[in-house]
PDB file of N, CA and C in Angstrom:
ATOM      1  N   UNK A 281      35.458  37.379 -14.259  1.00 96.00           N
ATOM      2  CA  UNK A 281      34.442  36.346 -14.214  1.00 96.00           C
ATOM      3  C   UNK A 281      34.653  35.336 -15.339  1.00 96.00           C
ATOM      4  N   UNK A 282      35.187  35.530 -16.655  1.00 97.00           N
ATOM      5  CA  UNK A 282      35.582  34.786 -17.628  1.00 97.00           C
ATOM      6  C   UNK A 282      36.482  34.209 -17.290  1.00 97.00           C
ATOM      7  N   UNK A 283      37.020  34.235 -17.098  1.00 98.00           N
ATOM      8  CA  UNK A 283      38.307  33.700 -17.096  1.00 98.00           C
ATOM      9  C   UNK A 283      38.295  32.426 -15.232  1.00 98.00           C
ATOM     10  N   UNK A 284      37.371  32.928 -14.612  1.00 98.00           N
ATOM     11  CA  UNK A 284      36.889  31.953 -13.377  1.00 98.00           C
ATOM     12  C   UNK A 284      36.305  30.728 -14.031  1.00 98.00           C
ATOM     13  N   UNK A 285      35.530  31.115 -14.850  1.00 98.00           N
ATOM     14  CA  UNK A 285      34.636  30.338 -15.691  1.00 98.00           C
ATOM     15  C   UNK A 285      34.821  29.324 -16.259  1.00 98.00           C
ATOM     16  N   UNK A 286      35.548  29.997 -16.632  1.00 98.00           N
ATOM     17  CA  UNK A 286      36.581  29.317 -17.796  1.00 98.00           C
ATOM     18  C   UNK A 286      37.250  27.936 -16.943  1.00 98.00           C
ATOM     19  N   UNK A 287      38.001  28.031 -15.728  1.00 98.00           N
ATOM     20  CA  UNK A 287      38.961  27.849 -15.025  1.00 98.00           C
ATOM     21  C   UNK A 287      37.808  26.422 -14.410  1.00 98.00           C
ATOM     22  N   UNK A 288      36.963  26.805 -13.797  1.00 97.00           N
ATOM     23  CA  UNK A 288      35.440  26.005 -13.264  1.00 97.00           C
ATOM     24  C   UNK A 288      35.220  24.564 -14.734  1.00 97.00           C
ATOM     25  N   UNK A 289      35.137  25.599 -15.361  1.00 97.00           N
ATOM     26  CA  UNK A 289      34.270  24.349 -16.598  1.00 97.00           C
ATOM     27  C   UNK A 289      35.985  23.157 -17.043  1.00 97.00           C
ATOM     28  N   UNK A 290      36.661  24.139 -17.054  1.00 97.00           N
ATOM     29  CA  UNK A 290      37.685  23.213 -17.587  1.00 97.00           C
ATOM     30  C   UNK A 290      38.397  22.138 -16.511  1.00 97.00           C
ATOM     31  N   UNK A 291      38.897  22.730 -15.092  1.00 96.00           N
ATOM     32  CA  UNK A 291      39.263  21.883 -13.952  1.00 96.00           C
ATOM     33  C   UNK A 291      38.080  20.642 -14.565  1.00 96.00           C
ATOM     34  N   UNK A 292      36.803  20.807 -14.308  1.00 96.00           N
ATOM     35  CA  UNK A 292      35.362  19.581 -13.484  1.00 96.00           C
ATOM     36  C   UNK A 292      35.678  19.134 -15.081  1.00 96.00           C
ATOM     37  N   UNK A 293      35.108  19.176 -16.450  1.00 95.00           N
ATOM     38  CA  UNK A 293      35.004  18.666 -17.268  1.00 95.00           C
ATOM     39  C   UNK A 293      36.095  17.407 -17.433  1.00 95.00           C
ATOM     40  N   UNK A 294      37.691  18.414 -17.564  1.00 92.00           N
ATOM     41  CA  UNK A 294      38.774  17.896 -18.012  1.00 92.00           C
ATOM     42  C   UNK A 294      39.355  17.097 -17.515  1.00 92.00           C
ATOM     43  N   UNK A 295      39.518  17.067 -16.565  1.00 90.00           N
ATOM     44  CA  UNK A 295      40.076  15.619 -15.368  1.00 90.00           C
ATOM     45  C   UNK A 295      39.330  14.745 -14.401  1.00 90.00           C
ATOM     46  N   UNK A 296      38.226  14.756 -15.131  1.00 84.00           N
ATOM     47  CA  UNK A 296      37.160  13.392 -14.716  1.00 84.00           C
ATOM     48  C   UNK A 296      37.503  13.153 -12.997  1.00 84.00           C
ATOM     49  N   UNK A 297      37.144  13.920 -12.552  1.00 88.00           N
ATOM     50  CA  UNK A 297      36.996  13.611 -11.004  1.00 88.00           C
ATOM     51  C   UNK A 297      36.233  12.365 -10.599  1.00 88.00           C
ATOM     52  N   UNK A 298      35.096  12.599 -11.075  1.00 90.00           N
ATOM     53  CA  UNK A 298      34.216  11.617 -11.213  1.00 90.00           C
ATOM     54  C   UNK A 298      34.103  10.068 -12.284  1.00 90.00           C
ATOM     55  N   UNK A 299      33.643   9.248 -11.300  1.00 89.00           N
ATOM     56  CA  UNK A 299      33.027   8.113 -12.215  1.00 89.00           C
ATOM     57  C   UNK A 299      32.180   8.556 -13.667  1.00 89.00           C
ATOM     58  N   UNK A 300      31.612   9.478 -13.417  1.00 92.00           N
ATOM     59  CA  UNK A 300      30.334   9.717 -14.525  1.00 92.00           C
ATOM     60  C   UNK A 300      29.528  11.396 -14.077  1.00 92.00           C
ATOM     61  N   UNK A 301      28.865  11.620 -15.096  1.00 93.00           N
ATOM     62  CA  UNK A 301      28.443  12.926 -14.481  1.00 93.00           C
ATOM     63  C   UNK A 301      29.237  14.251 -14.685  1.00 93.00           C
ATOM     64  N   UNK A 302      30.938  14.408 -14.958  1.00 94.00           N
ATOM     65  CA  UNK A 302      31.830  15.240 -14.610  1.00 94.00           C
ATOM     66  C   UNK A 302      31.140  17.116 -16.021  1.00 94.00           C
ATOM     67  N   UNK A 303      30.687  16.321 -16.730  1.00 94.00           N
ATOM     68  CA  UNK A 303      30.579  17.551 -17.851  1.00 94.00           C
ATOM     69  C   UNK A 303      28.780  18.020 -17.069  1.00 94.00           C
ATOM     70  N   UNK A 304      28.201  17.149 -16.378  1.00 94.00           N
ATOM     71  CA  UNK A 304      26.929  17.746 -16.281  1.00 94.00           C
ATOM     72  C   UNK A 304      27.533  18.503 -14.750  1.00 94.00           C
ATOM     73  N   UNK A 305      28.125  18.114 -14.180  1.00 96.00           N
ATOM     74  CA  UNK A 305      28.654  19.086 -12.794  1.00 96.00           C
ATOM     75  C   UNK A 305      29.171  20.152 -13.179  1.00 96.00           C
ATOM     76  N   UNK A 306      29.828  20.379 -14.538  1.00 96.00           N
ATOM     77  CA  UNK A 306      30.673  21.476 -14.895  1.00 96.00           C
ATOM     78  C   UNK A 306      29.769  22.519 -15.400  1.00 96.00           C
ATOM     79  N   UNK A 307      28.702  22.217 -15.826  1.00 95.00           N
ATOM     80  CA  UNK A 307      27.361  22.778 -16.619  1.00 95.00           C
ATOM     81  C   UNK A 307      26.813  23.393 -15.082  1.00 95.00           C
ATOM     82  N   UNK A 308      26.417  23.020 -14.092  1.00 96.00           N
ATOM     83  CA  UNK A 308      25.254  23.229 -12.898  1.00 96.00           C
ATOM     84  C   UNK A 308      26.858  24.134 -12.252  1.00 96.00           C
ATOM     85  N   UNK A 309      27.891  23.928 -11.853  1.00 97.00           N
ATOM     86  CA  UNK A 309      28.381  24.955 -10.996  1.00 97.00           C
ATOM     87  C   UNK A 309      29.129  25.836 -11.830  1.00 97.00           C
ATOM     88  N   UNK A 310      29.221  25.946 -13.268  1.00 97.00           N
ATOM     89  CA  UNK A 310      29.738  27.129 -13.634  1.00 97.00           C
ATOM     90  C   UNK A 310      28.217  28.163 -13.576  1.00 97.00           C
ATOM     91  N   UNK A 311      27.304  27.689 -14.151  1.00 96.00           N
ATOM     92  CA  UNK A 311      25.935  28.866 -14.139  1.00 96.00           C
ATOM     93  C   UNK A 311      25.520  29.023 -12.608  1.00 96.00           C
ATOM     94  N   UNK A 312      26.025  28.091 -11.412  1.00 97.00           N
ATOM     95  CA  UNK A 312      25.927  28.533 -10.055  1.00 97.00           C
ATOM     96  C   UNK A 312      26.758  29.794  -9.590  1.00 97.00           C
ATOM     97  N   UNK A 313      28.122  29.435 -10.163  1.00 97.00           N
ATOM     98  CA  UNK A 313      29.392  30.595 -10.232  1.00 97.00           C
ATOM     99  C   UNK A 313      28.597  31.920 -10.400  1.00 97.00           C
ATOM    100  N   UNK A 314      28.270  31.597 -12.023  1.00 97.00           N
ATOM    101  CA  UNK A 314      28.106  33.224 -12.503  1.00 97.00           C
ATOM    102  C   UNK A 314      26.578  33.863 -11.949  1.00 97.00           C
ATOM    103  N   UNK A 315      25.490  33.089 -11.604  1.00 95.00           N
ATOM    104  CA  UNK A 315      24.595  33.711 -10.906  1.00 95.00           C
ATOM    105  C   UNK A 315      24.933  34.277 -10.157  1.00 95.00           C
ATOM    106  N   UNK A 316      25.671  33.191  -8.729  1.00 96.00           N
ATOM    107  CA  UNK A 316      26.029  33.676  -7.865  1.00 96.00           C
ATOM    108  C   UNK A 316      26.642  34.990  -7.315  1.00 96.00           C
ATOM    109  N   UNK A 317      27.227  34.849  -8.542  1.00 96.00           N
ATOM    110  CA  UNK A 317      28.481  36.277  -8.804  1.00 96.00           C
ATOM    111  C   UNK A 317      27.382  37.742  -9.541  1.00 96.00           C
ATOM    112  N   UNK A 318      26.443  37.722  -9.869  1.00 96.00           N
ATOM    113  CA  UNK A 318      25.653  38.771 -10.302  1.00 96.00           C
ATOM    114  C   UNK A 318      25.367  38.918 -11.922  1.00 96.00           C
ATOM    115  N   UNK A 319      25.769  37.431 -12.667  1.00 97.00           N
ATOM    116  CA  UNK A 319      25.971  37.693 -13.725  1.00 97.00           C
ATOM    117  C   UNK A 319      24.872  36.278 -13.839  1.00 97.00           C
ATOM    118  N   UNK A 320      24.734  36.369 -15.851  1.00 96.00           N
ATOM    119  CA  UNK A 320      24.088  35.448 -16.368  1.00 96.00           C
ATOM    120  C   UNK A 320      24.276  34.921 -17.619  1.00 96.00           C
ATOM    121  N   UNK A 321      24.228  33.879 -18.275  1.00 95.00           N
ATOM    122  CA  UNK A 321      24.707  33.420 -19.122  1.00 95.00           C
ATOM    123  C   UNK A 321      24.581  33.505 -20.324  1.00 95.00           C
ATOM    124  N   UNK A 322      24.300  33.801 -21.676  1.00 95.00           N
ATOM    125  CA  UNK A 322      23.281  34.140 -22.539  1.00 95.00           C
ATOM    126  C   UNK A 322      23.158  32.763 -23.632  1.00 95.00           C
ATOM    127  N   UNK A 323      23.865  32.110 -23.617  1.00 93.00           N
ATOM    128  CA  UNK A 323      24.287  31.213 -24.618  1.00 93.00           C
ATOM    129  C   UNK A 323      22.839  29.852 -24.086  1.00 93.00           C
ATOM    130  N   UNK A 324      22.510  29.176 -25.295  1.00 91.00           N
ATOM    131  CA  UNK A 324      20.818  28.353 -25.138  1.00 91.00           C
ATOM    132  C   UNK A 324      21.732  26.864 -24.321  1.00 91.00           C
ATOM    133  N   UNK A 325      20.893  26.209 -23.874  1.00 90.00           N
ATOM    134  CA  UNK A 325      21.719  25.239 -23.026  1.00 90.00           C
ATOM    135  C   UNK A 325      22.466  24.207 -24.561  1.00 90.00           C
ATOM    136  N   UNK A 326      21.812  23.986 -25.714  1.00 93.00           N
ATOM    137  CA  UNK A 326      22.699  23.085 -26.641  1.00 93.00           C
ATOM    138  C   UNK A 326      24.392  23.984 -26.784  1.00 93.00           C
ATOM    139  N   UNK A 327      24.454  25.172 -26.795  1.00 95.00           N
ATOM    140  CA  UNK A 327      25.615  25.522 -27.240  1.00 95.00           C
ATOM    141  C   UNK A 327      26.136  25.486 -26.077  1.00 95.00           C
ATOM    142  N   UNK A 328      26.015  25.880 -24.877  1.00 94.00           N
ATOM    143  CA  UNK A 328      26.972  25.293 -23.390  1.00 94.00           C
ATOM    144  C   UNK A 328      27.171  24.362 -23.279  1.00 94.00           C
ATOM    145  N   UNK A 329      26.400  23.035 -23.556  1.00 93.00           N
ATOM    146  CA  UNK A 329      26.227  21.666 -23.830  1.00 93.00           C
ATOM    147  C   UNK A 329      27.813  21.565 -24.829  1.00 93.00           C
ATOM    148  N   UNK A 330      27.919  21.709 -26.099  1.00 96.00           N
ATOM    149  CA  UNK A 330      28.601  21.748 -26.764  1.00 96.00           C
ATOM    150  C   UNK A 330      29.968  22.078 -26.307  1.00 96.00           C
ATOM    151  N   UNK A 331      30.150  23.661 -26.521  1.00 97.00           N
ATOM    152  CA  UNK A 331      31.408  24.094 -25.641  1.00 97.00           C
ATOM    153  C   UNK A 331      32.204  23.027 -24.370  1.00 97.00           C
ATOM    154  N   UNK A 332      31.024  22.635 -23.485  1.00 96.00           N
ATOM    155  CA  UNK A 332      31.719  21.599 -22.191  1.00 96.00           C
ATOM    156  C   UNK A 332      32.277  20.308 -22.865  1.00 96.00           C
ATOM    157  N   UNK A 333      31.704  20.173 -24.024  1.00 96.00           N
ATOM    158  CA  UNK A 333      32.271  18.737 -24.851  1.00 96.00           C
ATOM    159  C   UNK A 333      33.053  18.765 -25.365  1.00 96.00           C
ATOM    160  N   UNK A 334      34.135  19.744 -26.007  1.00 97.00           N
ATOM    161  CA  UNK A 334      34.783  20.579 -26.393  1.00 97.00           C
ATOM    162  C   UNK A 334      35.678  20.677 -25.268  1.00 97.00           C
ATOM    163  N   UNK A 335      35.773  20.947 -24.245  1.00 96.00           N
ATOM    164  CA  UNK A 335      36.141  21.165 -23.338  1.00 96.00           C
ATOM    165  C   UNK A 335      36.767  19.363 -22.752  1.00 96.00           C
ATOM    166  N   UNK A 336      36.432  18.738 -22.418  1.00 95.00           N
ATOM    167  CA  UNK A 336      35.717  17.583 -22.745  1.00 95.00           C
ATOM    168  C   UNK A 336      37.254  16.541 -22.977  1.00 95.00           C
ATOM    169  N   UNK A 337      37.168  17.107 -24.282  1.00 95.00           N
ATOM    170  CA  UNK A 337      37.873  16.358 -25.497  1.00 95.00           C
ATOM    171  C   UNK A 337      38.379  16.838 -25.979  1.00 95.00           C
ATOM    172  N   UNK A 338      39.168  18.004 -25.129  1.00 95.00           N
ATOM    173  CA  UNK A 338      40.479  18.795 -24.999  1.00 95.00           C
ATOM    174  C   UNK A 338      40.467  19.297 -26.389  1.00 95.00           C
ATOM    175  N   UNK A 339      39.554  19.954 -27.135  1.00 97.00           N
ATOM    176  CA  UNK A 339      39.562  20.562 -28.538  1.00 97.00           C
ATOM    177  C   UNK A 339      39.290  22.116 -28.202  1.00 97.00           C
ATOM    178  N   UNK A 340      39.818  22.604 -27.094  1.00 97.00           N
ATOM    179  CA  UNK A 340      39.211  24.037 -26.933  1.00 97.00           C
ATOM    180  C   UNK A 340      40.315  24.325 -25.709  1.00 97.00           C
ATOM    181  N   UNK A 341      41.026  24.901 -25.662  1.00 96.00           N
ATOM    182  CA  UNK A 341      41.829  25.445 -24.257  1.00 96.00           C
ATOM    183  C   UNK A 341      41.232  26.356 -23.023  1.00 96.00           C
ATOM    184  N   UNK A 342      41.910  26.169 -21.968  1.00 97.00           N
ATOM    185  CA  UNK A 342      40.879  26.984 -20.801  1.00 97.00           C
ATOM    186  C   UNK A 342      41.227  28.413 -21.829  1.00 97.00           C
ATOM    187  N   UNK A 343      42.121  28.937 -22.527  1.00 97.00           N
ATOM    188  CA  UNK A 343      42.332  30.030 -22.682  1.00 97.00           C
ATOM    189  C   UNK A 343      40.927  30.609 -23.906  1.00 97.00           C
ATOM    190  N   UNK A 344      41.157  29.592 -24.967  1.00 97.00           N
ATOM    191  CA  UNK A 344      40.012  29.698 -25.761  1.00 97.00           C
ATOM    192  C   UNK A 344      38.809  29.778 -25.463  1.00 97.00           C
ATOM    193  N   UNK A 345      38.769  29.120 -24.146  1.00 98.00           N
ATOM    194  CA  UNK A 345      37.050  29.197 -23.061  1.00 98.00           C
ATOM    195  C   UNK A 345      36.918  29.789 -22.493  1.00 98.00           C
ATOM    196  N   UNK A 346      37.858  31.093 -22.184  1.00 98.00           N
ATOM    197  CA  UNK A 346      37.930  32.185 -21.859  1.00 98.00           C
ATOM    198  C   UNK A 346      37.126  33.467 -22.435  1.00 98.00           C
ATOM    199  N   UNK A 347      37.890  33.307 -23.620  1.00 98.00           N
ATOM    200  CA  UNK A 347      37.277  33.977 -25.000  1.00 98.00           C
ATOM    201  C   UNK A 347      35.671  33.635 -25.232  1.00 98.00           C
ATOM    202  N   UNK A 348      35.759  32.292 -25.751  1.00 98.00           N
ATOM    203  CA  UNK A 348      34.075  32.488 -25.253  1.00 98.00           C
ATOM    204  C   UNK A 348      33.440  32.639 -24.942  1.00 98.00           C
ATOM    205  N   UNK A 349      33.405  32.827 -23.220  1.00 98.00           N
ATOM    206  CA  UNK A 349      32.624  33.036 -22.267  1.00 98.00           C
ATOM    207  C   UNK A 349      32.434  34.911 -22.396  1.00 98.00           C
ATOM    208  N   UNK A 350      33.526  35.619 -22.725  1.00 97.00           N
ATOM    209  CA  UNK A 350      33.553  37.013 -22.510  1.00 97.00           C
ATOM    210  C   UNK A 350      32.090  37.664 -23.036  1.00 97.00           C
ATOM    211  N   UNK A 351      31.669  37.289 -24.553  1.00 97.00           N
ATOM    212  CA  UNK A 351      30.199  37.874 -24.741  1.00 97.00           C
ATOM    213  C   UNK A 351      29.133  37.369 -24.410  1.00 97.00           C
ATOM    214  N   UNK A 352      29.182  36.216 -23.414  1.00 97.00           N
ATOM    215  CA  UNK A 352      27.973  35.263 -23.482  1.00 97.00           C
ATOM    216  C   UNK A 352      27.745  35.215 -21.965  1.00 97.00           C
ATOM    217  N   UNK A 353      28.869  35.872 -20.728  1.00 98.00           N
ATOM    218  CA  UNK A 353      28.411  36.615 -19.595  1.00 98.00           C
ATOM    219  C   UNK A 353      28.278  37.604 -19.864  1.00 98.00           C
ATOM    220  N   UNK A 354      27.058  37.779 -19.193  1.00 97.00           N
ATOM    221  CA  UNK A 354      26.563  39.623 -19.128  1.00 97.00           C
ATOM    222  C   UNK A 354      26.002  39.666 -17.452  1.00 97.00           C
ATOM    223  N   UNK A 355      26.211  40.806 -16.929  1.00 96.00           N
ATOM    224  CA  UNK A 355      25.740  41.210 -15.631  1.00 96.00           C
ATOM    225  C   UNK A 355      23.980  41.084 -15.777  1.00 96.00           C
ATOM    226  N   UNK A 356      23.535  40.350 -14.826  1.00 94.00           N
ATOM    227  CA  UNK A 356      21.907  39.908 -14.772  1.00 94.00           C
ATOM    228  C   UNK A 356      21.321  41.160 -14.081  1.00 94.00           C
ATOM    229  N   UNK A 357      19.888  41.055 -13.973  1.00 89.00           N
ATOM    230  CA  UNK A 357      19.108  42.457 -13.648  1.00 89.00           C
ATOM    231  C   UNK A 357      18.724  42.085 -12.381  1.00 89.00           C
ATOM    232  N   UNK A 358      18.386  43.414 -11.774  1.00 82.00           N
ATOM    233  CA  UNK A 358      18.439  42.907 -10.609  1.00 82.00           C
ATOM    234  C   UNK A 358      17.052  41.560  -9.935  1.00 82.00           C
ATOM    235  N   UNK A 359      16.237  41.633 -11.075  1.00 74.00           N
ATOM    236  CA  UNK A 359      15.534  40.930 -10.221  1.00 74.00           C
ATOM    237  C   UNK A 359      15.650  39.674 -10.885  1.00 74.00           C
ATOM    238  N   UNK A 360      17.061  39.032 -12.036  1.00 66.00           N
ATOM    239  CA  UNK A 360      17.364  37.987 -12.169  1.00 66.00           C
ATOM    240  C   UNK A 360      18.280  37.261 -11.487  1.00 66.00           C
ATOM    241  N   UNK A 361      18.548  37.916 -10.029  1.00 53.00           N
ATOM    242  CA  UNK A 361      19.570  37.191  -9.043  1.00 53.00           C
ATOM    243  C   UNK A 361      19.027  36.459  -8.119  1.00 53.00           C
ATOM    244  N   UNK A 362      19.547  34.969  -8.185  1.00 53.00           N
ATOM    245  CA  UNK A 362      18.904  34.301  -7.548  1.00 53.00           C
ATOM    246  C   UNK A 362      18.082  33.259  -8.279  1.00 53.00           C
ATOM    247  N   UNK A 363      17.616  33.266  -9.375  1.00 50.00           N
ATOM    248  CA  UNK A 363      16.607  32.254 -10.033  1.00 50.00           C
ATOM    249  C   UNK A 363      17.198  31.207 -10.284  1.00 50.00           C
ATOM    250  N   UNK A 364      16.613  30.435 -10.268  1.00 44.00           N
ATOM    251  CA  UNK A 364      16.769  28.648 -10.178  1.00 44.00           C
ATOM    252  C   UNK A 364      17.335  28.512 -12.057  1.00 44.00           C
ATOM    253  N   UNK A 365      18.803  27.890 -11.462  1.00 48.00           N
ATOM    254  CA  UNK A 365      19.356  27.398 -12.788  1.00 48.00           C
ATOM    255  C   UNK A 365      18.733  26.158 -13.914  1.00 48.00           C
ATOM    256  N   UNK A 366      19.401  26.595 -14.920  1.00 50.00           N
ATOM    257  CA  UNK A 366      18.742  25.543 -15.764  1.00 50.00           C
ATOM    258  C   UNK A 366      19.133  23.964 -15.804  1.00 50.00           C
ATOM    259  N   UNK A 367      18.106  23.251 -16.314  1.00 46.00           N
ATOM    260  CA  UNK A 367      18.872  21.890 -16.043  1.00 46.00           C
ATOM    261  C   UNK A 367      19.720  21.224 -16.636  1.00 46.00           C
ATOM    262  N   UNK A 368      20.955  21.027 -16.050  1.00 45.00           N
ATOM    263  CA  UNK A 368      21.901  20.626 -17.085  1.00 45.00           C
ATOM    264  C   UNK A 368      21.570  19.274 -17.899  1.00 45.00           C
ATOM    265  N   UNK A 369      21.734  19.479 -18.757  1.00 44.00           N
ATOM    266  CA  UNK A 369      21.823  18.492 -20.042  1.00 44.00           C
ATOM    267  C   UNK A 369      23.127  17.541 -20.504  1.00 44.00           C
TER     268      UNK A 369
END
């Protein structure tokens, strides 16, 4: 799942698909990913915020965003599957 994550935030952030918007799309479908997937995020939205900027402005490698992500997914409970993500920032 890290390493998907990882792979998600860095593709959408890093090569500006988009006109505008590309780091707040990378924010809404990586925490879609890992819900989806049974997991949840632990990190407050300023430090995901951060990390994607980082990401961003190529100061962090998918490999290094790998690493990060490893303690900050954790498997969600069961009755946190499914809840409405946060709003990206």
């Amino acid at each position: 799942m890290h390493a998907k994550a990882a792979a998600l935030v860095h593709a959408v952030a890093s090569n500006h698909g988009f006109a505008d918007g590309n780091k707040r799309t990378a924010v809404y479908l990586v925490e879609l990913l890992i819900r989806r997937s049974g997991y949840r995020l632990t990190p407050t939205d300023p430090e995901l915020t951060d990390v994607v900027l980082q990401v961003a402005n190529r100061a962090i490698s998918k490999e290094g965003l790998t690493q990060w992500f490893r303690p900050r997914i954790v498997r969600a409970a069961p009755d946190d599957a499914g809840t409405a993500h946060r709003s990206p920032t």
